[in-house]
């Protein structure tokens, strides 16, 4: 009996050696190559790791690869390093399926093991500046004018910035944690009157929000209870007038407010730019609503769901479902005095003079979960054609014919459809 116990014990001791020791990783500035055998270990080894799920045949992936190689040593040298890794999703399909990879490249940022899809810039220098946000402290303490200016400059335009002047950092610590993925937070301890003039506030304590991408600045003077502070933070995560895009749709979805959506022919036309200025003024006075705009020329697939046969520009109220509200008597805001028409539209909405409408076709929320890509049509047609071809061959003999899998089909479709843009943009993928 003792011999049997000793044998079992010895076998248990040897199991780790049979399995092999767990792979150890070092932060050496190189892009890690991951697969099923070392993926979980790598994710557990680093607080921040950016993983590129790619396919060898994917054009976007080929362009991204050298950018990741260039960014890796810079991110590895941070005080709190960010590691870059890659997975051949074409080969390691179980990992791809586990993380819902259905287009290439799919880039996931794992913060303490929790994945978030990365949809930021892909050029090495911009990628580094973007990712520094996730390795930064929740709230930065700034002790001079130069520290404030440097913080703002390095934060760049990717995220809104909140600076508490004369505030205790414990007051906004909670928001720094909660909205870490969405904004920079800081507290300025020592600063001059010149800085007060520069950031346009005249008394302390004050919380200043900056959205450099949209050239917007707002100041909050209190009350500094949590409820009011969070309202200010949440409202300023989104600019006063939001251009509709994949990224901003995600932001708007996360916000609880309804959207006043203005549809124009072309966002870049001069008259549209003037209208956007009026929308910003209206948004400033109606902070319980989000004001967004979209051009048919820029995003027809989205805009056409709101009956663009009506004369443009037009306004609707959308609650991010498959329904929206049209205001009776304000179906279009075409004309000279658009400021008055916007006011009339808002009054009609608040007074309930609305008609509920439902659009047809796929749910608009699909636009939030994937890129807009006409290539999907080509892929579906190609798959159907292949299946029909195989079926016709099968009727003529007993020889076995394999059906292309999704990845092979996607690869073939890329040669059929030449719609890929030559410009490499954030979020570009090959399905």
CSV table of C-alpha atoms in Angstrom, one decimal:
chain,number,residue,atom,x,y,z
A,1,UNK,CA,0.0,0.0,0.0
A,2,UNK,CA,2.8,2.4,0.9
A,3,UNK,CA,4.6,1.5,-2.4
A,4,UNK,CA,1.4,2.4,-4.3
A,5,UNK,CA,1.1,5.8,-2.5
A,6,UNK,CA,4.7,6.6,-3.2
A,7,UNK,CA,4.3,5.8,-6.9
A,8,UNK,CA,1.3,8.1,-7.2
A,9,UNK,CA,3.1,10.8,-5.3
A,10,UNK,CA,6.1,10.5,-7.6
A,11,UNK,CA,3.9,10.7,-10.7
A,12,UNK,CA,2.3,13.9,-9.4
A,13,UNK,CA,5.7,15.5,-8.8
A,14,UNK,CA,6.7,14.7,-12.4
A,15,UNK,CA,3.6,16.1,-14.1
A,16,UNK,CA,4.9,19.7,-14.2
A,17,UNK,CA,8.0,18.5,-16.0
A,18,UNK,CA,6.0,16.5,-18.5
A,19,UNK,CA,3.9,19.5,-19.3
A,20,UNK,CA,6.9,21.8,-19.6
A,21,UNK,CA,7.5,24.9,-17.6
A,22,UNK,CA,5.2,27.9,-18.2
A,23,UNK,CA,6.7,30.3,-20.7
A,24,UNK,CA,8.2,33.4,-19.2
A,25,UNK,CA,8.1,36.8,-21.0
A,26,UNK,CA,10.3,39.8,-20.8
A,27,UNK,CA,9.6,43.4,-21.8
A,28,UNK,CA,12.3,43.8,-24.4
A,29,UNK,CA,10.6,46.0,-26.9
A,30,UNK,CA,9.8,43.3,-29.4
A,31,UNK,CA,6.4,42.2,-30.6
A,32,UNK,CA,5.5,38.9,-28.9
A,33,UNK,CA,4.2,36.0,-31.1
A,34,UNK,CA,1.3,34.3,-29.4
A,35,UNK,CA,-0.7,31.1,-30.0
A,36,UNK,CA,-2.9,28.8,-28.0
A,37,UNK,CA,0.0,27.5,-25.9
A,38,UNK,CA,1.2,30.8,-24.5
A,39,UNK,CA,-1.7,33.3,-25.0
A,40,UNK,CA,-3.3,33.1,-21.5
A,41,UNK,CA,0.2,33.2,-19.9
A,42,UNK,CA,1.1,36.4,-21.7
A,43,UNK,CA,-2.2,38.1,-20.8
A,44,UNK,CA,-1.6,37.2,-17.2
A,45,UNK,CA,2.0,38.4,-17.2
A,46,UNK,CA,1.3,42.0,-18.2
A,47,UNK,CA,-1.0,44.7,-16.9
A,48,UNK,CA,-1.3,46.2,-20.4
A,49,UNK,CA,-0.9,44.2,-23.6
A,50,UNK,CA,-2.1,45.1,-27.1
A,51,UNK,CA,-2.8,42.1,-29.2
A,52,UNK,CA,-3.1,42.2,-33.0
A,53,UNK,CA,-5.2,39.4,-34.5
A,54,UNK,CA,-4.1,39.3,-38.1
A,55,UNK,CA,-4.1,37.2,-41.2
A,56,UNK,CA,-1.0,36.8,-43.4
A,57,UNK,CA,-2.9,37.6,-46.6
A,58,UNK,CA,-4.6,40.8,-45.2
A,59,UNK,CA,-3.4,44.0,-46.8
A,60,UNK,CA,-4.3,46.2,-43.8
A,61,UNK,CA,-2.5,43.8,-41.5
A,62,UNK,CA,0.7,44.0,-43.6
A,63,UNK,CA,0.6,47.8,-43.4
A,64,UNK,CA,0.0,47.7,-39.6
A,65,UNK,CA,2.8,45.3,-38.8
A,66,UNK,CA,5.8,47.7,-39.2
A,67,UNK,CA,3.9,50.3,-37.3
A,68,UNK,CA,3.6,47.9,-34.3
A,69,UNK,CA,7.2,47.0,-34.6
A,70,UNK,CA,8.2,50.7,-34.4
A,71,UNK,CA,5.8,51.4,-31.5
A,72,UNK,CA,6.7,48.3,-29.4
A,73,UNK,CA,10.1,49.5,-28.0
A,74,UNK,CA,8.7,53.0,-27.1
A,75,UNK,CA,5.7,51.5,-25.2
A,76,UNK,CA,7.9,49.0,-23.5
A,77,UNK,CA,10.1,51.8,-22.1
A,78,UNK,CA,7.2,53.5,-20.3
A,79,UNK,CA,7.2,53.6,-16.5
A,80,UNK,CA,4.2,51.3,-16.7
A,81,UNK,CA,5.1,49.4,-19.9
A,82,UNK,CA,2.6,48.4,-22.6
A,83,UNK,CA,3.5,45.2,-24.5
A,84,UNK,CA,2.5,44.5,-28.1
A,85,UNK,CA,1.8,41.0,-29.3
A,86,UNK,CA,0.3,39.4,-32.4
A,87,UNK,CA,-1.7,36.2,-33.2
A,88,UNK,CA,-2.1,34.6,-36.6
A,89,UNK,CA,-5.8,34.3,-36.4
A,90,UNK,CA,-5.9,32.6,-39.8
A,91,UNK,CA,-4.0,29.7,-38.2
A,92,UNK,CA,-5.1,29.8,-34.5
A,93,UNK,CA,-8.8,29.8,-35.1
A,94,UNK,CA,-9.8,28.8,-31.6
A,95,UNK,CA,-8.3,32.0,-30.2
A,96,UNK,CA,-9.9,34.0,-32.9
A,97,UNK,CA,-13.3,32.5,-32.2
A,98,UNK,CA,-12.9,33.0,-28.4
A,99,UNK,CA,-12.4,36.7,-28.9
A,100,UNK,CA,-15.0,37.1,-31.7
A,101,UNK,CA,-12.5,38.0,-34.4
A,102,UNK,CA,-14.4,38.2,-37.6
A,103,UNK,CA,-12.4,40.7,-39.6
A,104,UNK,CA,-8.7,41.6,-39.9
A,105,UNK,CA,-7.0,43.1,-38.3
A,106,UNK,CA,-8.8,43.0,-35.0
A,107,UNK,CA,-6.8,44.7,-32.2
A,108,UNK,CA,-7.6,44.1,-28.6
A,109,UNK,CA,-6.2,46.0,-25.7
A,110,UNK,CA,-6.1,43.9,-22.5
A,111,UNK,CA,-6.0,46.0,-19.3
A,112,UNK,CA,-5.4,43.7,-16.3
A,113,UNK,CA,-6.8,40.9,-18.4
A,114,UNK,CA,-9.9,42.7,-19.6
A,115,UNK,CA,-10.1,43.1,-23.4
A,116,UNK,CA,-11.4,46.2,-25.1
A,117,UNK,CA,-11.3,46.6,-28.9
A,118,UNK,CA,-8.7,49.2,-29.9
A,119,UNK,CA,-10.0,51.6,-32.6
A,120,UNK,CA,-7.4,54.3,-32.3
A,121,UNK,CA,-4.8,55.5,-34.7
A,122,UNK,CA,-2.4,53.0,-36.3
A,123,UNK,CA,0.6,55.1,-37.2
A,124,UNK,CA,3.4,54.3,-34.7
A,125,UNK,CA,3.8,57.8,-33.2
A,126,UNK,CA,0.1,58.4,-32.9
A,127,UNK,CA,-0.5,54.9,-31.6
A,128,UNK,CA,2.1,55.5,-28.8
A,129,UNK,CA,0.5,58.8,-27.8
A,130,UNK,CA,-3.0,57.2,-27.7
A,131,UNK,CA,-1.9,54.2,-25.7
A,132,UNK,CA,0.0,56.2,-23.1
A,133,UNK,CA,-3.5,57.1,-21.7
A,134,UNK,CA,-4.0,53.5,-20.5
A,135,UNK,CA,-0.7,53.3,-18.7
A,136,UNK,CA,-1.0,56.7,-17.0
A,137,UNK,CA,-2.2,57.3,-13.5
A,138,UNK,CA,-5.9,57.8,-12.9
A,139,UNK,CA,-5.4,61.4,-11.8
A,140,UNK,CA,-2.2,63.3,-12.5
A,141,UNK,CA,-0.9,65.8,-10.0
A,142,UNK,CA,0.4,69.0,-11.6
A,143,UNK,CA,2.5,71.4,-9.5
A,144,UNK,CA,3.3,74.3,-11.9
A,145,UNK,CA,2.2,76.2,-14.9
A,146,UNK,CA,4.7,74.3,-17.1
A,147,UNK,CA,3.4,71.0,-15.7
A,148,UNK,CA,-0.1,71.9,-16.7
A,149,UNK,CA,0.9,73.0,-20.2
A,150,UNK,CA,3.0,69.9,-20.8
A,151,UNK,CA,0.2,67.6,-19.6
A,152,UNK,CA,-2.2,69.2,-22.0
A,153,UNK,CA,0.2,69.1,-24.9
A,154,UNK,CA,1.1,65.4,-24.3
A,155,UNK,CA,-2.5,64.4,-23.9
A,156,UNK,CA,-3.0,65.5,-27.5
A,157,UNK,CA,-6.5,65.5,-29.2
A,158,UNK,CA,-7.5,61.9,-28.7
A,159,UNK,CA,-9.3,62.3,-25.4
A,160,UNK,CA,-11.1,65.1,-23.5
A,161,UNK,CA,-9.0,66.6,-20.6
A,162,UNK,CA,-10.3,67.5,-17.1
A,163,UNK,CA,-8.2,69.8,-14.9
A,164,UNK,CA,-9.2,70.5,-11.4
A,165,UNK,CA,-7.8,73.9,-10.3
A,166,UNK,CA,-7.7,74.2,-6.5
A,167,UNK,CA,-9.5,70.9,-6.0
A,168,UNK,CA,-8.5,68.0,-3.8
A,169,UNK,CA,-7.6,65.1,-6.0
A,170,UNK,CA,-9.8,62.8,-3.9
A,171,UNK,CA,-12.8,64.7,-5.3
A,172,UNK,CA,-12.3,63.5,-8.8
A,173,UNK,CA,-10.4,60.3,-8.2
A,174,UNK,CA,-13.6,58.3,-8.6
A,175,UNK,CA,-14.2,59.8,-12.1
A,176,UNK,CA,-10.5,59.2,-13.0
A,177,UNK,CA,-11.1,55.5,-12.4
A,178,UNK,CA,-14.5,55.3,-13.9
A,179,UNK,CA,-13.8,57.2,-17.1
A,180,UNK,CA,-10.1,56.2,-17.5
A,181,UNK,CA,-10.7,54.8,-21.0
A,182,UNK,CA,-12.5,58.0,-22.1
A,183,UNK,CA,-10.6,61.0,-20.7
A,184,UNK,CA,-7.5,62.4,-19.0
A,185,UNK,CA,-7.9,63.7,-15.4
A,186,UNK,CA,-5.6,65.9,-13.4
A,187,UNK,CA,-5.4,68.3,-10.5
A,188,UNK,CA,-3.3,71.5,-10.6
A,189,UNK,CA,-1.9,72.4,-7.2
A,190,UNK,CA,0.2,75.4,-7.9
A,191,UNK,CA,-0.6,77.8,-10.8
A,192,UNK,CA,-0.5,81.5,-11.6
A,193,UNK,CA,-3.1,84.0,-12.6
A,194,UNK,CA,-1.7,83.9,-16.1
A,195,UNK,CA,-2.7,80.2,-16.3
A,196,UNK,CA,-6.2,81.2,-15.1
A,197,UNK,CA,-6.5,83.6,-18.0
A,198,UNK,CA,-5.1,81.0,-20.4
A,199,UNK,CA,-7.7,78.4,-19.4
A,200,UNK,CA,-10.5,81.0,-19.1
A,201,UNK,CA,-11.6,80.7,-15.4
A,202,UNK,CA,-11.8,83.5,-12.9
A,203,UNK,CA,-12.2,81.8,-9.5
A,204,UNK,CA,-11.3,78.6,-7.7
A,205,UNK,CA,-12.1,75.9,-7.1
A,206,UNK,CA,-12.9,75.1,-10.7
A,207,UNK,CA,-13.0,72.1,-13.0
A,208,UNK,CA,-12.0,72.9,-16.6
A,209,UNK,CA,-12.8,70.5,-19.5
A,210,UNK,CA,-10.9,70.7,-22.7
A,211,UNK,CA,-11.8,68.9,-25.9
A,212,UNK,CA,-8.9,69.9,-28.2
A,213,UNK,CA,-10.1,67.9,-31.2
A,214,UNK,CA,-13.3,70.1,-31.4
A,215,UNK,CA,-11.7,73.3,-29.9
A,216,UNK,CA,-14.2,73.3,-26.9
A,217,UNK,CA,-13.6,74.4,-23.3
A,218,UNK,CA,-16.1,74.5,-20.4
A,219,UNK,CA,-15.7,75.4,-16.8
A,220,UNK,CA,-17.6,74.0,-13.7
A,221,UNK,CA,-17.7,76.1,-10.5
A,222,UNK,CA,-19.7,73.7,-8.4
A,223,UNK,CA,-21.5,72.5,-6.5
A,224,UNK,CA,-18.9,69.8,-6.1
A,225,UNK,CA,-21.2,67.0,-5.0
A,226,UNK,CA,-20.7,63.7,-6.9
A,227,UNK,CA,-24.0,63.9,-8.8
A,228,UNK,CA,-23.3,67.4,-10.3
A,229,UNK,CA,-19.7,66.6,-10.9
A,230,UNK,CA,-20.5,63.5,-12.8
A,231,UNK,CA,-23.1,65.3,-14.9
A,232,UNK,CA,-20.5,67.8,-16.0
A,233,UNK,CA,-17.9,65.1,-16.7
A,234,UNK,CA,-20.3,62.9,-18.7
A,235,UNK,CA,-21.7,65.8,-20.7
A,236,UNK,CA,-18.2,67.0,-21.8
A,237,UNK,CA,-17.0,63.5,-22.9
A,238,UNK,CA,-19.0,64.3,-26.1
A,239,UNK,CA,-18.6,67.6,-28.0
A,240,UNK,CA,-21.5,70.0,-28.3
A,241,UNK,CA,-22.2,68.9,-31.9
A,242,UNK,CA,-21.0,65.4,-32.7
A,243,UNK,CA,-20.2,64.2,-36.2
A,244,UNK,CA,-21.7,60.7,-36.6
A,245,UNK,CA,-19.0,58.0,-37.0
A,246,UNK,CA,-18.3,54.5,-35.8
A,247,UNK,CA,-16.5,55.8,-32.8
A,248,UNK,CA,-18.9,58.6,-31.8
A,249,UNK,CA,-21.9,56.2,-32.2
A,250,UNK,CA,-20.3,54.1,-29.4
A,251,UNK,CA,-19.9,57.1,-27.2
A,252,UNK,CA,-23.4,58.2,-27.8
A,253,UNK,CA,-24.7,54.7,-27.1
A,254,UNK,CA,-23.0,54.7,-23.7
A,255,UNK,CA,-24.6,58.1,-22.9
A,256,UNK,CA,-28.1,58.0,-21.6
A,257,UNK,CA,-29.3,61.1,-23.4
A,258,UNK,CA,-31.5,61.2,-26.5
A,259,UNK,CA,-29.9,62.4,-29.7
A,260,UNK,CA,-31.1,65.4,-31.8
A,261,UNK,CA,-29.8,64.3,-35.1
A,262,UNK,CA,-29.4,66.7,-38.0
A,263,UNK,CA,-29.0,65.2,-41.5
A,264,UNK,CA,-27.4,67.3,-44.2
A,265,UNK,CA,-26.3,66.6,-47.8
A,266,UNK,CA,-22.6,67.2,-47.2
A,267,UNK,CA,-20.9,68.0,-43.9
A,268,UNK,CA,-18.1,69.8,-45.7
A,269,UNK,CA,-20.3,72.4,-47.5
A,270,UNK,CA,-20.1,75.9,-46.1
A,271,UNK,CA,-23.8,76.1,-45.3
A,272,UNK,CA,-23.5,72.9,-43.3
A,273,UNK,CA,-20.6,74.3,-41.3
A,274,UNK,CA,-22.7,77.4,-40.5
A,275,UNK,CA,-25.6,75.1,-39.4
A,276,UNK,CA,-23.2,73.2,-37.2
A,277,UNK,CA,-22.3,76.4,-35.4
A,278,UNK,CA,-26.0,76.9,-34.7
A,279,UNK,CA,-26.3,73.3,-33.4
A,280,UNK,CA,-23.5,74.0,-31.0
A,281,UNK,CA,-25.3,77.0,-29.6
A,282,UNK,CA,-28.5,75.0,-29.2
A,283,UNK,CA,-26.6,72.1,-27.6
A,284,UNK,CA,-25.1,74.5,-25.0
A,285,UNK,CA,-28.6,75.5,-23.9
A,286,UNK,CA,-30.0,72.0,-24.0
A,287,UNK,CA,-27.5,69.8,-22.2
A,288,UNK,CA,-30.0,67.1,-21.5
A,289,UNK,CA,-29.8,66.2,-25.2
A,290,UNK,CA,-26.9,65.1,-27.5
A,291,UNK,CA,-26.7,67.0,-30.8
A,292,UNK,CA,-25.3,65.0,-33.6
A,293,UNK,CA,-25.0,65.5,-37.4
A,294,UNK,CA,-24.4,63.3,-40.4
A,295,UNK,CA,-23.8,64.0,-44.1
A,296,UNK,CA,-25.4,61.8,-46.7
A,297,UNK,CA,-22.2,62.1,-48.7
A,298,UNK,CA,-20.2,61.0,-45.7
A,299,UNK,CA,-22.4,58.1,-44.4
A,300,UNK,CA,-25.3,57.4,-46.6
A,301,UNK,CA,-25.9,53.9,-45.2
A,302,UNK,CA,-26.7,55.5,-41.8
A,303,UNK,CA,-28.5,58.6,-43.0
A,304,UNK,CA,-30.9,56.9,-45.4
A,305,UNK,CA,-32.6,55.1,-42.4
A,306,UNK,CA,-34.1,58.5,-41.5
A,307,UNK,CA,-36.1,59.0,-44.7
A,308,UNK,CA,-33.8,61.3,-46.6
A,309,UNK,CA,-36.4,61.7,-49.3
A,310,UNK,CA,-37.6,64.6,-47.1
A,311,UNK,CA,-35.9,67.9,-48.1
A,312,UNK,CA,-32.6,68.3,-46.3
A,313,UNK,CA,-31.4,69.5,-43.9
A,314,UNK,CA,-33.8,67.8,-41.5
A,315,UNK,CA,-33.8,67.1,-37.8
A,316,UNK,CA,-35.1,64.1,-35.8
A,317,UNK,CA,-34.9,62.9,-32.2
A,318,UNK,CA,-33.4,59.4,-31.9
A,319,UNK,CA,-33.3,57.3,-28.8
A,320,UNK,CA,-30.7,54.8,-30.4
A,321,UNK,CA,-33.4,52.2,-31.1
A,322,UNK,CA,-35.0,51.4,-34.4
A,323,UNK,CA,-37.5,54.3,-33.8
A,324,UNK,CA,-37.2,58.0,-34.0
A,325,UNK,CA,-39.4,61.1,-33.6
A,326,UNK,CA,-40.2,63.6,-36.3
A,327,UNK,CA,-41.6,67.0,-35.1
A,328,UNK,CA,-44.8,68.0,-36.8
A,329,UNK,CA,-44.3,71.2,-38.8
A,330,UNK,CA,-40.5,70.9,-38.6
A,331,UNK,CA,-39.8,68.1,-40.9
A,332,UNK,CA,-37.2,70.2,-42.7
A,333,UNK,CA,-35.1,73.1,-41.5
A,334,UNK,CA,-34.3,74.4,-45.0
A,335,UNK,CA,-34.3,78.2,-45.3
A,336,UNK,CA,-32.6,81.3,-44.3
A,337,UNK,CA,-33.4,81.6,-40.6
A,338,UNK,CA,-32.2,78.2,-39.4
A,339,UNK,CA,-31.7,79.4,-35.8
A,340,UNK,CA,-35.4,80.1,-35.5
A,341,UNK,CA,-36.3,76.7,-37.1
A,342,UNK,CA,-34.0,74.8,-34.7
A,343,UNK,CA,-35.7,76.6,-31.8
A,344,UNK,CA,-39.1,75.7,-33.2
A,345,UNK,CA,-38.1,72.1,-33.6
A,346,UNK,CA,-36.9,71.9,-30.0
A,347,UNK,CA,-40.1,73.5,-28.7
A,348,UNK,CA,-42.2,71.1,-30.7
A,349,UNK,CA,-40.3,68.1,-29.3
A,350,UNK,CA,-40.6,69.3,-25.7
A,351,UNK,CA,-44.3,70.0,-26.1
A,352,UNK,CA,-44.8,66.5,-27.5
A,353,UNK,CA,-45.8,67.5,-31.1
A,354,UNK,CA,-44.1,64.5,-32.5
A,355,UNK,CA,-44.7,61.5,-34.8
A,356,UNK,CA,-43.0,58.2,-34.1
A,357,UNK,CA,-41.4,56.6,-37.1
A,358,UNK,CA,-39.7,53.3,-37.7
A,359,UNK,CA,-37.1,52.7,-40.3
A,360,UNK,CA,-36.8,49.5,-42.4
A,361,UNK,CA,-33.8,47.4,-43.1
A,362,UNK,CA,-31.0,46.2,-40.7
A,363,UNK,CA,-30.9,47.6,-37.2
A,364,UNK,CA,-29.0,50.9,-36.9
A,365,UNK,CA,-27.2,49.6,-33.9
A,366,UNK,CA,-25.3,47.2,-36.2
A,367,UNK,CA,-23.4,50.3,-37.2
A,368,UNK,CA,-22.1,50.5,-33.7
A,369,UNK,CA,-20.8,47.0,-33.6
A,370,UNK,CA,-19.0,46.8,-36.9
A,371,UNK,CA,-17.5,48.9,-39.7
A,372,UNK,CA,-19.6,49.9,-42.7
A,373,UNK,CA,-18.4,47.7,-45.5
A,374,UNK,CA,-20.0,47.0,-48.8
A,375,UNK,CA,-17.6,44.1,-49.3
A,376,UNK,CA,-19.9,42.0,-47.1
A,377,UNK,CA,-22.2,41.9,-50.1
A,378,UNK,CA,-19.4,40.5,-52.3
A,379,UNK,CA,-18.5,37.9,-49.7
A,380,UNK,CA,-22.1,36.6,-49.4
A,381,UNK,CA,-22.5,36.4,-53.2
A,382,UNK,CA,-19.1,34.6,-53.4
A,383,UNK,CA,-20.0,32.1,-50.7
A,384,UNK,CA,-23.4,31.3,-52.4
A,385,UNK,CA,-21.7,30.9,-55.7
A,386,UNK,CA,-19.1,28.5,-54.3
A,387,UNK,CA,-21.7,26.4,-52.6
A,388,UNK,CA,-23.9,26.1,-55.7
A,389,UNK,CA,-20.8,25.2,-57.7
A,390,UNK,CA,-19.8,22.4,-55.3
A,391,UNK,CA,-23.4,21.1,-55.3
A,392,UNK,CA,-23.3,20.9,-59.1
A,393,UNK,CA,-20.1,19.0,-59.1
A,394,UNK,CA,-21.3,16.7,-56.4
A,395,UNK,CA,-24.2,15.6,-58.6
A,396,UNK,CA,-21.8,14.4,-61.3
A,397,UNK,CA,-19.6,12.1,-59.2
A,398,UNK,CA,-18.7,10.6,-55.9
A,399,UNK,CA,-15.5,12.6,-55.4
A,400,UNK,CA,-15.5,14.6,-52.1
A,401,UNK,CA,-15.2,18.4,-52.5
A,402,UNK,CA,-14.4,20.7,-49.5
A,403,UNK,CA,-16.3,23.9,-49.0
A,404,UNK,CA,-14.1,27.0,-48.3
A,405,UNK,CA,-14.2,28.2,-44.7
A,406,UNK,CA,-15.0,31.7,-43.8
A,407,UNK,CA,-11.3,32.8,-43.8
A,408,UNK,CA,-10.7,31.3,-47.2
A,409,UNK,CA,-13.8,32.9,-48.6
A,410,UNK,CA,-12.8,36.3,-47.2
A,411,UNK,CA,-9.4,35.9,-48.8
A,412,UNK,CA,-10.8,35.2,-52.2
A,413,UNK,CA,-13.3,38.0,-51.9
A,414,UNK,CA,-10.5,40.5,-51.4
A,415,UNK,CA,-9.3,39.8,-55.0
A,416,UNK,CA,-12.9,40.0,-56.4
A,417,UNK,CA,-13.7,43.3,-54.8
A,418,UNK,CA,-11.2,46.2,-55.3
A,419,UNK,CA,-13.0,48.6,-53.0
A,420,UNK,CA,-10.3,48.9,-50.4
A,421,UNK,CA,-9.2,52.4,-49.9
A,422,UNK,CA,-5.5,53.2,-50.5
A,423,UNK,CA,-5.5,55.4,-47.4
A,424,UNK,CA,-4.9,53.4,-44.2
A,425,UNK,CA,-7.5,54.6,-41.7
A,426,UNK,CA,-8.2,53.6,-38.0
A,427,UNK,CA,-10.7,50.9,-37.9
A,428,UNK,CA,-10.1,49.6,-41.5
A,429,UNK,CA,-10.5,45.9,-41.6
A,430,UNK,CA,-10.8,43.1,-44.1
A,431,UNK,CA,-13.8,40.8,-43.4
